[in-house]
mmCIF file of C-alpha atoms in Angstrom:
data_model
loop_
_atom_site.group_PDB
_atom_site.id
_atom_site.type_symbol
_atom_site.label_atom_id
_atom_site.label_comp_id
_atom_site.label_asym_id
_atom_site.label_seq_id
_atom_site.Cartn_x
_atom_site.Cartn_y
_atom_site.Cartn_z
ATOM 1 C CA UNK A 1393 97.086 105.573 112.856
ATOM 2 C CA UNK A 1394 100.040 107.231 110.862
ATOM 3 C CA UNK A 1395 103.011 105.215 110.963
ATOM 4 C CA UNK A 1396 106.715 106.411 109.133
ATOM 5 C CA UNK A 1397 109.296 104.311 109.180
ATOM 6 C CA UNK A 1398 112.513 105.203 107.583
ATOM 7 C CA UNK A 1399 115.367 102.542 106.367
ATOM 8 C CA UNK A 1400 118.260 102.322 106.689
ATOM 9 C CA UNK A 1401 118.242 103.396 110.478
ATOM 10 C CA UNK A 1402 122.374 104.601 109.985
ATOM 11 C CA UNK A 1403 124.418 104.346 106.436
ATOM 12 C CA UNK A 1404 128.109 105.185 106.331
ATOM 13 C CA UNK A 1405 129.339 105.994 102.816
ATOM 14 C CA UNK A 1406 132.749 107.435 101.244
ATOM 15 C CA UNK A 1407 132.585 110.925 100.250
ATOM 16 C CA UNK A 1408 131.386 111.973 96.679
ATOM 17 C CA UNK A 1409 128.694 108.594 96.868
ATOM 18 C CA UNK A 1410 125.360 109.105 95.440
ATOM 19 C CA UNK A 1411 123.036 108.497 98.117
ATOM 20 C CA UNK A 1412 119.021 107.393 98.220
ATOM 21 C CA UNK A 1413 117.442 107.401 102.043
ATOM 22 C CA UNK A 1414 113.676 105.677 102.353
ATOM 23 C CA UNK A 1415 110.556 106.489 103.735
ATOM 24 C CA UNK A 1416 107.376 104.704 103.982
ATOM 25 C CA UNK A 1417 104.017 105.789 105.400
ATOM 26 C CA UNK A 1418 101.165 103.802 106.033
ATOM 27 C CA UNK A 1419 98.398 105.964 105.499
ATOM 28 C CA UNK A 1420 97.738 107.932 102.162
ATOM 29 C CA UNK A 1421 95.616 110.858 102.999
ATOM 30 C CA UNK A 1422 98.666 113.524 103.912
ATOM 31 C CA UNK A 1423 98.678 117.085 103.601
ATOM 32 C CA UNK A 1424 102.615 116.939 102.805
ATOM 33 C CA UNK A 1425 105.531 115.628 103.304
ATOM 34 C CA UNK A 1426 109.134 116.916 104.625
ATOM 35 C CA UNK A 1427 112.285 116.100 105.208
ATOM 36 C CA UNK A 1428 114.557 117.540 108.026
ATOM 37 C CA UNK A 1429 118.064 117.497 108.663
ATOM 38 C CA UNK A 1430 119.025 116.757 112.672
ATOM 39 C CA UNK A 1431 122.694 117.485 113.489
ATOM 40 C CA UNK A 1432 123.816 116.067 116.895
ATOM 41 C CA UNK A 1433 121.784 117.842 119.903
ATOM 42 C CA UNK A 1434 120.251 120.659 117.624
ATOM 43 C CA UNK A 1435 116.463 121.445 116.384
ATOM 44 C CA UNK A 1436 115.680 120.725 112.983
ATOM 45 C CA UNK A 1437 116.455 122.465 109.785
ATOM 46 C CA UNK A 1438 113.802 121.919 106.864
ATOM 47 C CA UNK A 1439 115.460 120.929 103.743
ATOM 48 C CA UNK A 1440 112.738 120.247 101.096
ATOM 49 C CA UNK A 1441 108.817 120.011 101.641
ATOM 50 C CA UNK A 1442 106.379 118.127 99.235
ATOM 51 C CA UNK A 1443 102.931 119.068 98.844
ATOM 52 C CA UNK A 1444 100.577 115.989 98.485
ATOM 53 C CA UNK A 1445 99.950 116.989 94.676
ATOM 54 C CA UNK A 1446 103.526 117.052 94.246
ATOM 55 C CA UNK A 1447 105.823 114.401 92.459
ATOM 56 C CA UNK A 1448 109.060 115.662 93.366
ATOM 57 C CA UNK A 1449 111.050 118.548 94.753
ATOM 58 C CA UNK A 1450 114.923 119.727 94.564
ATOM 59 C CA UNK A 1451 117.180 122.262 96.001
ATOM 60 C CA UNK A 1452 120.833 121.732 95.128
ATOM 61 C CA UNK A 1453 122.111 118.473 95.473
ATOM 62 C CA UNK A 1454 118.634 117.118 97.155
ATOM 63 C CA UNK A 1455 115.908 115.446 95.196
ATOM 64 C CA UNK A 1456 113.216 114.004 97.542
ATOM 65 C CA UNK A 1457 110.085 112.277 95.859
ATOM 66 C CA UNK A 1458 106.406 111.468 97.205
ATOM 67 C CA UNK A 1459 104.803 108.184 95.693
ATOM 68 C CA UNK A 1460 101.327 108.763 97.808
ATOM 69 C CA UNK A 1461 99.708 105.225 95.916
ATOM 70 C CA UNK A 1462 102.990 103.354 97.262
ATOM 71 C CA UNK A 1463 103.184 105.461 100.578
ATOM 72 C CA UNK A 1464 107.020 106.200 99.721
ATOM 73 C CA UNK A 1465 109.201 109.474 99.587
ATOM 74 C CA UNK A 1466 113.248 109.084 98.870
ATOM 75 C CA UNK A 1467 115.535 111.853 99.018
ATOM 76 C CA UNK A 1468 118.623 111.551 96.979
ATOM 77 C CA UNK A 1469 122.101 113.269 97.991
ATOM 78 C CA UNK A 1470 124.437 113.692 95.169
ATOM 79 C CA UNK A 1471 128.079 113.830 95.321
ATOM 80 C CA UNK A 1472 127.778 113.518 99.058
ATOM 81 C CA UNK A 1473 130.303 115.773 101.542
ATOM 82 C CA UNK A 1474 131.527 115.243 104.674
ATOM 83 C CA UNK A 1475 128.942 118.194 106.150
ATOM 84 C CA UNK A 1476 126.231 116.324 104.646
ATOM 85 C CA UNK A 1477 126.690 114.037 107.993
ATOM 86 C CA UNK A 1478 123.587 114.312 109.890
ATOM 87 C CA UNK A 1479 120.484 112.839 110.885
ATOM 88 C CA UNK A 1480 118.046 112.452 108.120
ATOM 89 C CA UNK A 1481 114.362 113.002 109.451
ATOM 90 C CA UNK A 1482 110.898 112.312 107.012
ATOM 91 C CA UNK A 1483 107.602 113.612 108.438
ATOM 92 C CA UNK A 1484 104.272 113.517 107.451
ATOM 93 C CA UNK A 1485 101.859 116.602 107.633
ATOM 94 C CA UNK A 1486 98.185 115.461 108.181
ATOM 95 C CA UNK A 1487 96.444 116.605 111.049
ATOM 96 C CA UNK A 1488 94.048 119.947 110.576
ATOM 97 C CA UNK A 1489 96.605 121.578 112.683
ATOM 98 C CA UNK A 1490 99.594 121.242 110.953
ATOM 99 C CA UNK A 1491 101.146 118.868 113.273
ATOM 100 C CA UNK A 1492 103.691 116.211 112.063
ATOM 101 C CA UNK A 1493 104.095 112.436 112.317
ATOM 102 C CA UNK A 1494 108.067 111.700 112.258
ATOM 103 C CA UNK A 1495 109.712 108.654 111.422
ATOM 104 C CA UNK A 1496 112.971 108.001 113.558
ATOM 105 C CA UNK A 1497 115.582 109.018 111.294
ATOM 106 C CA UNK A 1498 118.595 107.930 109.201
ATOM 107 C CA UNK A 1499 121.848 108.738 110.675
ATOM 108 C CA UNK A 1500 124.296 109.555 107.783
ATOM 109 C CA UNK A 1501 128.016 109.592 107.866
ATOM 110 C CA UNK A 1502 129.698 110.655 105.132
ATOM 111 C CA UNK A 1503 133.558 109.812 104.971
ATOM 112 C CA UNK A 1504 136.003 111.805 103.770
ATOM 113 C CA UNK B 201 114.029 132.672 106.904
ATOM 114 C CA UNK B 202 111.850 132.444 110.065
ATOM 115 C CA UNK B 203 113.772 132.094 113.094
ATOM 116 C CA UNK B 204 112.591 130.260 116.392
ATOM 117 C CA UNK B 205 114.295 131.045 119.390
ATOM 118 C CA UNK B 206 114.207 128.554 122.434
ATOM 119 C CA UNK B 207 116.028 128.873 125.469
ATOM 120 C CA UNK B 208 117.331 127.122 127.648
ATOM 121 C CA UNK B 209 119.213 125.196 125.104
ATOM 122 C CA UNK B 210 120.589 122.739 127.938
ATOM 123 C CA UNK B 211 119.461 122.596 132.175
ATOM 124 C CA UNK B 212 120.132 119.948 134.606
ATOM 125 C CA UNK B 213 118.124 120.538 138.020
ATOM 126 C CA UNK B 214 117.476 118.236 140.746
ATOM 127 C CA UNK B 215 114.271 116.320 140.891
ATOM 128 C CA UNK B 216 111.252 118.054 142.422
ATOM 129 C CA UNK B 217 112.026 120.861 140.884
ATOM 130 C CA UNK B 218 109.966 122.405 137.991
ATOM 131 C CA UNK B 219 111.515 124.014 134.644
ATOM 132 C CA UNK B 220 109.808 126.396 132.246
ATOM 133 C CA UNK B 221 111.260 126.324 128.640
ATOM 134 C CA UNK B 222 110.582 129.299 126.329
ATOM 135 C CA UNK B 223 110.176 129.389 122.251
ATOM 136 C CA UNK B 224 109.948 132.340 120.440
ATOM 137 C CA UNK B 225 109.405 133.271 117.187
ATOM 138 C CA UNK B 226 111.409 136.518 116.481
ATOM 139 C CA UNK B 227 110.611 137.015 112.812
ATOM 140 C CA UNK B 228 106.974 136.290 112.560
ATOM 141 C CA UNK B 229 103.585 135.566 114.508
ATOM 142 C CA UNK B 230 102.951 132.332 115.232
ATOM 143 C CA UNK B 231 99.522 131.216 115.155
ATOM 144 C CA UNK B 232 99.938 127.862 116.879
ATOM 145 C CA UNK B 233 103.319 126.041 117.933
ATOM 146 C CA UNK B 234 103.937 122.774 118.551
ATOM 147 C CA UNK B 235 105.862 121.030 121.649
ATOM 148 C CA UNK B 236 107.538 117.577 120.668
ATOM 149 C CA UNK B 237 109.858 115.568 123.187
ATOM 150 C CA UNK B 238 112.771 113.356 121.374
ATOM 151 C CA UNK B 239 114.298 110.155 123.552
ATOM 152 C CA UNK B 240 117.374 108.799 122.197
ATOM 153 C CA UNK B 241 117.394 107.135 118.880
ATOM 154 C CA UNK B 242 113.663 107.791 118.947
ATOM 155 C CA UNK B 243 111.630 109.580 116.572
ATOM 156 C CA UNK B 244 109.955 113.172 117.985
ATOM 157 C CA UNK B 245 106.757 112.825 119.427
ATOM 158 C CA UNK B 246 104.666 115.552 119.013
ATOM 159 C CA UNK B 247 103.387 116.449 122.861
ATOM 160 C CA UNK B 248 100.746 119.059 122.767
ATOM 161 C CA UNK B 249 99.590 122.066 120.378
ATOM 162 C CA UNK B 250 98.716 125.348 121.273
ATOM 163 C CA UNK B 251 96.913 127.801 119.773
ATOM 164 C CA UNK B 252 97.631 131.867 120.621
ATOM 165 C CA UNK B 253 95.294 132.354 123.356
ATOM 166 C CA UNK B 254 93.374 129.542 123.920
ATOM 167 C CA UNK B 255 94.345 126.214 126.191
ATOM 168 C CA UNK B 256 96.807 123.490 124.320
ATOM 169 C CA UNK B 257 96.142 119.979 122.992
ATOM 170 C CA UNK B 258 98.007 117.351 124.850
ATOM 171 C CA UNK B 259 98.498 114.165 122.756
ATOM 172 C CA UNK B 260 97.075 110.954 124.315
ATOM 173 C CA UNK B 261 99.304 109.995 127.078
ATOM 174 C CA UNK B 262 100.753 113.240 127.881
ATOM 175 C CA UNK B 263 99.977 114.675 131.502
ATOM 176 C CA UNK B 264 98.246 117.838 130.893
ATOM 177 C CA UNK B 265 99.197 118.784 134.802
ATOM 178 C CA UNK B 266 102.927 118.104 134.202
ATOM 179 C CA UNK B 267 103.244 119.658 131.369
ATOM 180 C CA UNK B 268 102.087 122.760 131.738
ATOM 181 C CA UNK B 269 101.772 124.807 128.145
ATOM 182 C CA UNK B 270 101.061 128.898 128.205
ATOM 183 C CA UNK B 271 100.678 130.691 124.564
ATOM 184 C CA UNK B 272 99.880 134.083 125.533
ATOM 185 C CA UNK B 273 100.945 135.745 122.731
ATOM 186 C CA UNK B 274 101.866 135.545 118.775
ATOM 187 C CA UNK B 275 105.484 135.313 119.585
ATOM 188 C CA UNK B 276 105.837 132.967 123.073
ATOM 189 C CA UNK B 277 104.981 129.732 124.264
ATOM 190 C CA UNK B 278 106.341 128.151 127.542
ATOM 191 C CA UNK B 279 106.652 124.952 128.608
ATOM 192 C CA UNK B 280 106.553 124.328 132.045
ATOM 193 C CA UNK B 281 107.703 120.271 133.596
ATOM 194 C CA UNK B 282 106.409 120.560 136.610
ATOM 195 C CA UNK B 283 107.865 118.068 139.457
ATOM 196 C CA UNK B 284 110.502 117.182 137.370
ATOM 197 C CA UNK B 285 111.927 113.452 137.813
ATOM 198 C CA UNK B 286 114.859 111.666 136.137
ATOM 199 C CA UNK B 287 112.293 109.877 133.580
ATOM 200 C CA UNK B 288 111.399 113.474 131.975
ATOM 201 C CA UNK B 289 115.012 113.811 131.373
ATOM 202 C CA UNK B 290 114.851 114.238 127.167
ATOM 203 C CA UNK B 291 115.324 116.738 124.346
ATOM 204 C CA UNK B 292 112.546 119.002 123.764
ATOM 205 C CA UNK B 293 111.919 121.038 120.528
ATOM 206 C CA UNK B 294 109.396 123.699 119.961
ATOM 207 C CA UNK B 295 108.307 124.666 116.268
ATOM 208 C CA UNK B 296 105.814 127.442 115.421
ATOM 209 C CA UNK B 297 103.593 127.952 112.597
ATOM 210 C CA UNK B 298 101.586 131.165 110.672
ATOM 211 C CA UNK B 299 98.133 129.559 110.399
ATOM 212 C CA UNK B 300 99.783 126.074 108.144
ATOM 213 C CA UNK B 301 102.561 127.250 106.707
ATOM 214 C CA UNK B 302 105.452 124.799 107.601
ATOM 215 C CA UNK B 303 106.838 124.595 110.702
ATOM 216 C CA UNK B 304 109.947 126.610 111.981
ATOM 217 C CA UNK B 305 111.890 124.683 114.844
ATOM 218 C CA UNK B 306 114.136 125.980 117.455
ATOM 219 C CA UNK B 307 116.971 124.431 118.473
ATOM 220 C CA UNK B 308 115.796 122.866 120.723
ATOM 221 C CA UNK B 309 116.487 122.314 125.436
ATOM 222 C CA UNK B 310 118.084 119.404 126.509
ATOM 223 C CA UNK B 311 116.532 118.580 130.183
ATOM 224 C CA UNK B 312 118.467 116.642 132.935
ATOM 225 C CA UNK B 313 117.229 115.413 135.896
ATOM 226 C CA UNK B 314 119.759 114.383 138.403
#
């Protein structure tokens, strides 16, 4: 069974830190791999997705990696903002359907 | 991008009573869509699948009877809690999918049970 688990489970940092938030999985065989942004009682908004033949993606200030052979993705925040606090959700894309396998988040808080 | 719409986005009803949640995908047809239910500071756990026009997939531990799921067309699934009680109280989020392409997510209906 699919297990995520995501450290730290909060980090508080001062604004314009470089930031790296971890996630491991315990099973290889995944389809791909995402990472979601959670802001207090909302749905989720997809920030980058990694296909399982994929190293590495970016968009803007976000840089998340997949290591399949280690079972490990980080996503790096430059320059971090204030806005960039949020919940920080990984989850794993394996099943035939599409469903996803989430780890339980890293809460963010970025101080200005 | 593709939009989900799901609504209510908050309800608090006695217990007993039984709540239907909609999600909608206004932008594009959704093949199958996904039900997950979030507890505080816990990860969301994905609930059931549905497929347009045939009966969900409830994940192991999830009362099929309760939890009743209707995907009757490319653009709407419901979620009904039937019998709702105070331990069903939780955040549910909806997300629908064109045949695996990556999931869209609504914003998701926080349920109280008083």
């Amino acid at each position: 069974k699919q297990e995520v688990t995501q450290i730290p489970a909060a980090l508080s940092v001062p604004e314009g830190e470089n930031l790296v938030l971890n996630c491991s999985f315990t099973d290889s065989a995944i389809y791909n791999l995402q990472w979601f942004r959670q802001d207090p009682g909302k749905g989720l908004t997809s920030l980058l997705l990694i296909q399982s033949s994929q190293r590495e993606q970016t968009s803007g200030r976000l840089n998340a990696s997949l290591d399949k052979s280690s079972g490990r993705s980080t996503l790096y925040i430059a320059a971090s903002q204030p806005g960039d606090s949020a919940t920080y959700l990984c989850a794993l894309g394996g099943g035939s359907q599409g469903n996803l396998i989430f780890g339980k988040g890293t809460k963010l808080s970025v101080k200005p | 991008g593709a939009v989900v719409s799901q609504h209510p986005s908050w309800v608090i009803c006695k217990s007993g009573t039984s709540v239907k949640i909609e999600c909608r995908s206004l932008d594009f047809q959704a093949t199958t869509m996904f039900w997950y239910r979030q507890f505080p500071k816990q990860s969301l756990m994905l609930m059931a699948t549905s497929n347009e026009g045939s009966k969900a997939t409830y994940e192991q531990g999830v009362e099929k009877d309760k939890f009743l799921i209707n995907h009757a067309s490319l653009t709407l699934s419901t979620l009904t809690v039937t019998s709702a009680h105070p331990e069903d109280s939780s955040f549910y989020i909806c997300s629908a999918s064109d045949f695996n392409q990556p999931q869209h997510f609504g914003d998701g209906t926080r349920l109280s049970i008083l």
